[in-house]
mmCIF file of C-alpha atoms in Angstrom:
data_model
loop_
_atom_site.group_PDB
_atom_site.id
_atom_site.type_symbol
_atom_site.label_atom_id
_atom_site.label_comp_id
_atom_site.label_asym_id
_atom_site.label_seq_id
_atom_site.Cartn_x
_atom_site.Cartn_y
_atom_site.Cartn_z
ATOM 1 C CA GLY A 1 188.828 -138.978 -108.007
ATOM 2 C CA GLN A 2 190.405 -141.489 -110.349
ATOM 3 C CA GLN A 3 191.688 -144.733 -108.526
ATOM 4 C CA VAL A 4 193.961 -147.270 -109.891
ATOM 5 C CA MET A 5 194.202 -150.780 -107.973
ATOM 6 C CA GLN A 6 196.661 -153.395 -108.576
ATOM 7 C CA ILE A 7 196.628 -157.002 -107.479
ATOM 8 C CA PRO A 8 198.342 -159.040 -105.889
ATOM 9 C CA GLN A 9 200.333 -156.717 -103.642
ATOM 10 C CA TYR A 10 203.012 -159.320 -103.338
ATOM 11 C CA GLN A 11 203.963 -162.323 -105.414
ATOM 12 C CA HIS A 12 206.733 -164.974 -104.663
ATOM 13 C CA VAL A 13 207.589 -167.382 -107.364
ATOM 14 C CA GLN A 14 210.109 -170.057 -108.081
ATOM 15 C CA GLU A 15 212.543 -169.198 -110.908
ATOM 16 C CA GLY A 16 211.089 -170.531 -114.251
ATOM 17 C CA GLU A 17 207.465 -169.885 -113.172
ATOM 18 C CA ASP A 18 205.121 -167.437 -114.723
ATOM 19 C CA PHE A 19 203.887 -164.250 -113.124
ATOM 20 C CA THR A 20 200.990 -161.886 -113.802
ATOM 21 C CA THR A 21 199.749 -158.700 -112.238
ATOM 22 C CA TYR A 22 196.610 -157.066 -112.762
ATOM 23 C CA CYS A 23 195.636 -153.326 -112.983
ATOM 24 C CA ASN A 24 191.935 -151.925 -112.664
ATOM 25 C CA SER A 25 190.919 -148.333 -112.945
ATOM 26 C CA SER A 26 187.764 -146.719 -111.550
ATOM 27 C CA THR A 27 187.397 -144.819 -114.773
ATOM 28 C CA THR A 28 188.083 -145.235 -118.434
ATOM 29 C CA LEU A 29 191.693 -144.602 -119.353
ATOM 30 C CA SER A 30 193.212 -142.858 -122.346
ATOM 31 C CA ASN A 31 196.409 -144.850 -121.861
ATOM 32 C CA ILE A 32 198.271 -146.988 -119.376
ATOM 33 C CA GLN A 33 201.835 -147.355 -118.568
ATOM 34 C CA TRP A 34 203.946 -149.792 -116.866
ATOM 35 C CA TYR A 35 206.971 -149.264 -114.873
ATOM 36 C CA LYS A 36 209.585 -151.425 -113.127
ATOM 37 C CA GLN A 37 211.198 -150.394 -109.745
ATOM 38 C CA ARG A 38 214.124 -152.407 -108.582
ATOM 39 C CA PRO A 39 214.788 -152.493 -104.862
ATOM 40 C CA GLY A 40 216.336 -149.151 -103.772
ATOM 41 C CA GLY A 41 215.926 -147.913 -107.321
ATOM 42 C CA HIS A 42 213.561 -145.593 -109.270
ATOM 43 C CA PRO A 43 210.792 -146.349 -111.672
ATOM 44 C CA VAL A 44 211.773 -147.296 -115.192
ATOM 45 C CA PHE A 45 209.326 -146.877 -118.025
ATOM 46 C CA LEU A 46 208.466 -150.268 -119.660
ATOM 47 C CA ILE A 47 205.677 -149.521 -122.043
ATOM 48 C CA GLN A 48 202.611 -147.562 -122.776
ATOM 49 C CA LEU A 49 199.294 -148.919 -124.005
ATOM 50 C CA VAL A 50 196.801 -146.744 -126.012
ATOM 51 C CA LYS A 51 194.378 -148.820 -127.901
ATOM 52 C CA SER A 52 191.287 -150.819 -126.735
ATOM 53 C CA GLY A 53 192.416 -154.540 -126.498
ATOM 54 C CA GLU A 54 195.869 -153.693 -127.301
ATOM 55 C CA VAL A 55 198.586 -156.540 -126.781
ATOM 56 C CA LYS A 56 202.410 -155.605 -126.723
ATOM 57 C CA LYS A 57 205.252 -157.974 -126.030
ATOM 58 C CA GLN A 58 208.713 -157.317 -124.874
ATOM 59 C CA LYS A 59 210.834 -160.630 -124.914
ATOM 60 C CA ARG A 60 209.149 -162.538 -121.942
ATOM 61 C CA LEU A 61 206.886 -159.640 -120.941
ATOM 62 C CA THR A 62 203.306 -159.339 -122.296
ATOM 63 C CA PHE A 63 201.141 -156.368 -121.640
ATOM 64 C CA GLN A 64 197.534 -156.148 -122.277
ATOM 65 C CA PHE A 65 194.952 -153.325 -122.302
ATOM 66 C CA GLY A 66 191.373 -154.351 -121.744
ATOM 67 C CA GLU A 67 188.581 -153.876 -124.314
ATOM 68 C CA ALA A 68 186.816 -151.242 -122.077
ATOM 69 C CA LYS A 69 190.065 -149.504 -121.329
ATOM 70 C CA LYS A 70 189.689 -149.942 -117.647
ATOM 71 C CA ASN A 71 192.109 -152.743 -116.963
ATOM 72 C CA SER A 72 195.402 -153.967 -117.892
ATOM 73 C CA SER A 73 197.754 -156.879 -117.151
ATOM 74 C CA LEU A 74 201.406 -157.608 -117.262
ATOM 75 C CA HIS A 75 202.346 -161.248 -117.708
ATOM 76 C CA ILE A 76 206.179 -162.526 -117.469
ATOM 77 C CA THR A 77 206.883 -165.960 -118.823
ATOM 78 C CA ALA A 78 209.287 -168.108 -117.106
ATOM 79 C CA THR A 79 210.648 -165.672 -114.615
ATOM 80 C CA GLN A 80 214.335 -165.088 -113.852
ATOM 81 C CA THR A 81 215.934 -163.622 -110.708
ATOM 82 C CA THR A 82 216.447 -160.393 -112.759
ATOM 83 C CA ASP A 83 212.762 -159.933 -112.850
ATOM 84 C CA VAL A 84 212.756 -159.108 -109.149
ATOM 85 C CA GLY A 85 211.226 -155.636 -108.214
ATOM 86 C CA THR A 86 208.102 -153.773 -108.068
ATOM 87 C CA TYR A 87 205.823 -153.453 -111.159
ATOM 88 C CA PHE A 88 203.588 -150.375 -111.204
ATOM 89 C CA CYS A 89 200.740 -149.649 -113.589
ATOM 90 C CA ALA A 90 199.955 -145.839 -114.047
ATOM 91 C CA GLY A 91 196.801 -144.865 -115.931
ATOM 92 C CA ARG A 92 195.862 -141.615 -117.396
ATOM 93 C CA GLY A 93 192.202 -140.643 -117.157
ATOM 94 C CA GLY A 94 189.933 -137.716 -118.200
ATOM 95 C CA SER A 95 191.913 -135.388 -115.907
ATOM 96 C CA GLU A 96 195.107 -136.396 -117.934
ATOM 97 C CA LYS A 97 196.848 -136.970 -114.600
ATOM 98 C CA LEU A 98 198.948 -139.991 -114.314
ATOM 99 C CA VAL A 99 197.800 -142.115 -111.368
ATOM 100 C CA PHE A 100 200.033 -144.970 -110.155
ATOM 101 C CA GLY A 101 198.758 -148.058 -108.686
ATOM 102 C CA LYS A 102 200.416 -149.337 -105.354
ATOM 103 C CA GLY A 103 202.524 -151.929 -107.358
ATOM 104 C CA THR A 104 203.092 -155.591 -107.159
ATOM 105 C CA LYS A 105 206.324 -156.634 -105.437
ATOM 106 C CA LEU A 106 207.637 -159.648 -107.252
ATOM 107 C CA THR A 107 210.393 -161.865 -105.588
ATOM 108 C CA VAL A 108 212.001 -164.795 -107.381
ATOM 109 C CA ASN A 109 213.492 -167.912 -105.617
ATOM 110 C CA PRO A 110 216.454 -169.317 -107.495
ATOM 111 C CA GLU B 1 222.273 -139.131 -123.054
ATOM 112 C CA ALA B 2 222.441 -137.984 -119.376
ATOM 113 C CA GLY B 3 219.449 -138.945 -117.169
ATOM 114 C CA VAL B 4 217.408 -136.805 -114.853
ATOM 115 C CA ALA B 5 219.678 -135.591 -112.000
ATOM 116 C CA GLN B 6 218.464 -134.997 -108.447
ATOM 117 C CA SER B 7 220.167 -133.646 -105.367
ATOM 118 C CA PRO B 8 220.651 -134.191 -102.658
ATOM 119 C CA ARG B 9 220.157 -138.137 -102.699
ATOM 120 C CA TYR B 10 219.500 -138.174 -98.983
ATOM 121 C CA LYS B 11 218.272 -135.697 -96.308
ATOM 122 C CA ILE B 12 217.642 -136.005 -92.676
ATOM 123 C CA ILE B 13 216.019 -133.068 -90.828
ATOM 124 C CA GLU B 14 213.902 -132.438 -87.744
ATOM 125 C CA LYS B 15 210.283 -131.732 -87.992
ATOM 126 C CA ARG B 16 209.384 -127.936 -88.547
ATOM 127 C CA GLN B 17 212.533 -127.441 -90.348
ATOM 128 C CA SER B 18 212.864 -126.584 -94.097
ATOM 129 C CA VAL B 19 214.326 -128.583 -96.959
ATOM 130 C CA ALA B 20 214.773 -128.053 -100.667
ATOM 131 C CA PHE B 21 215.278 -130.559 -103.537
ATOM 132 C CA TRP B 22 216.752 -129.847 -106.874
ATOM 133 C CA CYS B 23 216.058 -131.495 -110.179
ATOM 134 C CA ASN B 24 217.797 -131.036 -113.564
ATOM 135 C CA PRO B 25 215.626 -132.901 -116.298
ATOM 136 C CA ILE B 26 216.889 -134.424 -119.374
ATOM 137 C CA SER B 27 217.789 -131.765 -121.929
ATOM 138 C CA GLY B 28 214.825 -130.850 -124.323
ATOM 139 C CA HIS B 29 212.251 -132.295 -122.077
ATOM 140 C CA ALA B 30 209.470 -129.747 -121.646
ATOM 141 C CA THR B 31 207.489 -131.548 -119.124
ATOM 142 C CA LEU B 32 208.663 -132.053 -115.589
ATOM 143 C CA TYR B 33 207.004 -133.921 -112.717
ATOM 144 C CA TRP B 34 207.538 -134.048 -109.019
ATOM 145 C CA TYR B 35 206.472 -137.228 -107.231
ATOM 146 C CA GLN B 36 206.224 -138.375 -103.603
ATOM 147 C CA GLN B 37 206.712 -142.051 -102.977
ATOM 148 C CA ILE B 38 205.923 -143.206 -99.641
ATOM 149 C CA LEU B 39 207.414 -146.583 -98.628
ATOM 150 C CA GLY B 40 205.305 -149.398 -100.066
ATOM 151 C CA GLN B 41 203.117 -147.165 -102.270
ATOM 152 C CA GLY B 42 203.232 -146.043 -105.909
ATOM 153 C CA PRO B 43 204.500 -142.391 -106.598
ATOM 154 C CA LYS B 44 201.863 -139.731 -106.083
ATOM 155 C CA LEU B 45 202.026 -136.794 -108.379
ATOM 156 C CA LEU B 46 202.635 -133.528 -106.557
ATOM 157 C CA ILE B 47 203.076 -131.137 -109.364
ATOM 158 C CA GLN B 48 203.431 -131.047 -113.183
ATOM 159 C CA PHE B 49 205.236 -128.361 -115.201
ATOM 160 C CA GLN B 50 205.059 -127.783 -118.832
ATOM 161 C CA ASN B 51 208.100 -125.546 -119.539
ATOM 162 C CA ASN B 52 207.842 -122.980 -116.718
ATOM 163 C CA GLY B 53 204.018 -123.090 -116.268
ATOM 164 C CA VAL B 54 202.076 -125.276 -113.934
ATOM 165 C CA VAL B 55 199.829 -127.898 -115.535
ATOM 166 C CA ASP B 56 198.516 -129.762 -112.400
ATOM 167 C CA ASP B 57 199.341 -128.970 -108.692
ATOM 168 C CA SER B 58 196.187 -130.194 -107.318
ATOM 169 C CA GLN B 59 197.756 -132.881 -104.884
ATOM 170 C CA LEU B 60 200.536 -130.448 -103.702
ATOM 171 C CA PRO B 61 199.983 -129.427 -100.029
ATOM 172 C CA LYS B 62 200.305 -125.780 -100.773
ATOM 173 C CA ASP B 63 200.294 -124.747 -97.119
ATOM 174 C CA ARG B 64 203.876 -126.223 -96.839
ATOM 175 C CA PHE B 65 204.987 -127.233 -100.246
ATOM 176 C CA SER B 66 206.067 -125.090 -103.040
ATOM 177 C CA ALA B 67 207.733 -125.720 -106.368
ATOM 178 C CA GLU B 68 209.203 -123.621 -109.137
ATOM 179 C CA ARG B 69 210.874 -124.194 -112.467
ATOM 180 C CA LEU B 70 212.394 -120.981 -113.587
ATOM 181 C CA LYS B 71 213.371 -120.656 -117.176
ATOM 182 C CA GLY B 72 211.520 -124.082 -117.868
ATOM 183 C CA VAL B 73 214.610 -126.153 -117.132
ATOM 184 C CA ASP B 74 215.691 -126.898 -113.583
ATOM 185 C CA SER B 75 213.172 -127.197 -110.876
ATOM 186 C CA THR B 76 213.194 -126.955 -106.976
ATOM 187 C CA LEU B 77 210.680 -128.407 -104.515
ATOM 188 C CA LYS B 78 210.567 -126.912 -101.091
ATOM 189 C CA ILE B 79 208.943 -128.112 -97.885
ATOM 190 C CA GLN B 80 208.472 -125.552 -95.028
ATOM 191 C CA PRO B 81 207.766 -126.700 -92.331
ATOM 192 C CA ALA B 82 208.362 -130.360 -92.687
ATOM 193 C CA LYS B 83 206.154 -132.826 -90.846
ATOM 194 C CA LEU B 84 206.908 -136.423 -89.807
ATOM 195 C CA GLU B 85 204.544 -137.729 -92.564
ATOM 196 C CA ASP B 86 206.665 -136.109 -95.225
ATOM 197 C CA SER B 87 209.267 -138.733 -94.834
ATOM 198 C CA ALA B 88 209.372 -140.245 -98.290
ATOM 199 C CA VAL B 89 211.229 -140.557 -101.556
ATOM 200 C CA TYR B 90 210.860 -137.414 -103.684
ATOM 201 C CA LEU B 91 211.113 -138.327 -107.399
ATOM 202 C CA CYS B 92 211.580 -135.941 -110.238
ATOM 203 C CA ALA B 93 210.786 -137.193 -113.799
ATOM 204 C CA SER B 94 210.774 -135.471 -117.150
ATOM 205 C CA SER B 95 209.092 -136.643 -120.296
ATOM 206 C CA LEU B 96 209.261 -136.700 -123.964
ATOM 207 C CA VAL B 97 206.318 -137.091 -126.295
ATOM 208 C CA SER B 98 207.039 -138.944 -129.638
ATOM 209 C CA GLY B 99 204.498 -140.088 -132.077
ATOM 210 C CA GLY B 100 201.799 -139.583 -129.576
ATOM 211 C CA LEU B 101 203.471 -141.669 -126.885
ATOM 212 C CA GLU B 102 204.777 -140.171 -123.701
ATOM 213 C CA THR B 103 207.787 -141.680 -122.016
ATOM 214 C CA GLN B 104 208.643 -140.470 -118.591
ATOM 215 C CA TYR B 105 212.209 -140.738 -117.208
ATOM 216 C CA PHE B 106 212.733 -140.730 -113.530
ATOM 217 C CA GLY B 107 215.586 -139.465 -111.575
ATOM 218 C CA PRO B 108 217.128 -141.444 -108.626
ATOM 219 C CA GLY B 109 215.153 -139.416 -106.145
ATOM 220 C CA THR B 110 215.870 -137.855 -102.720
ATOM 221 C CA ARG B 111 215.295 -139.804 -99.738
ATOM 222 C CA LEU B 112 213.916 -137.650 -96.935
ATOM 223 C CA LEU B 113 213.585 -138.638 -93.333
ATOM 224 C CA VAL B 114 211.844 -136.140 -90.863
ATOM 225 C CA LEU B 115 212.622 -136.920 -87.198
#
């Protein structure tokens, strides 16, 4: 079945450093979504990418969808302590079922 | 706008007991999802409803899990009997499609501990 892999599993940065998490799917995706889950909280929708090669920005966050629609990335510029949490990608493949990656847990040292 | 409501927030039971979770989605959201999130992992889809019909329940362990969404609004998820490996957070989400884009809104979840 469809698998979505995320790397790295953990990332620790100093405040002000950049952060990137990568997502790879075993199958071509119709779209990919990104969520943020704060410690003890629930996933919160960040963005959805649909088009091949699409790039979207939300303030310090930049999301990319690969040309082959099998990979994606989330880049945070100049991290802040408020960025702490686990970032999940979730891909929708041929079955139309949304499959989540295991997430990248980001910690930020002030 | 009120968010997705879930209850209870926490539940501790012994193995082989039964448990039920309740979800009230955002008003007007036709699609409702139940996910299981085991510690350190991403949410795993258990079942998806479109109004009161099941769209996908391929990952629902049907020998012990059941879910219903009567009248296409509230939903309940039941586990009977529970096993130790069912300890997890059970998340309910509802979604809205606008302009071809779907946005899922998650509830706070029910944390289940099976002893």
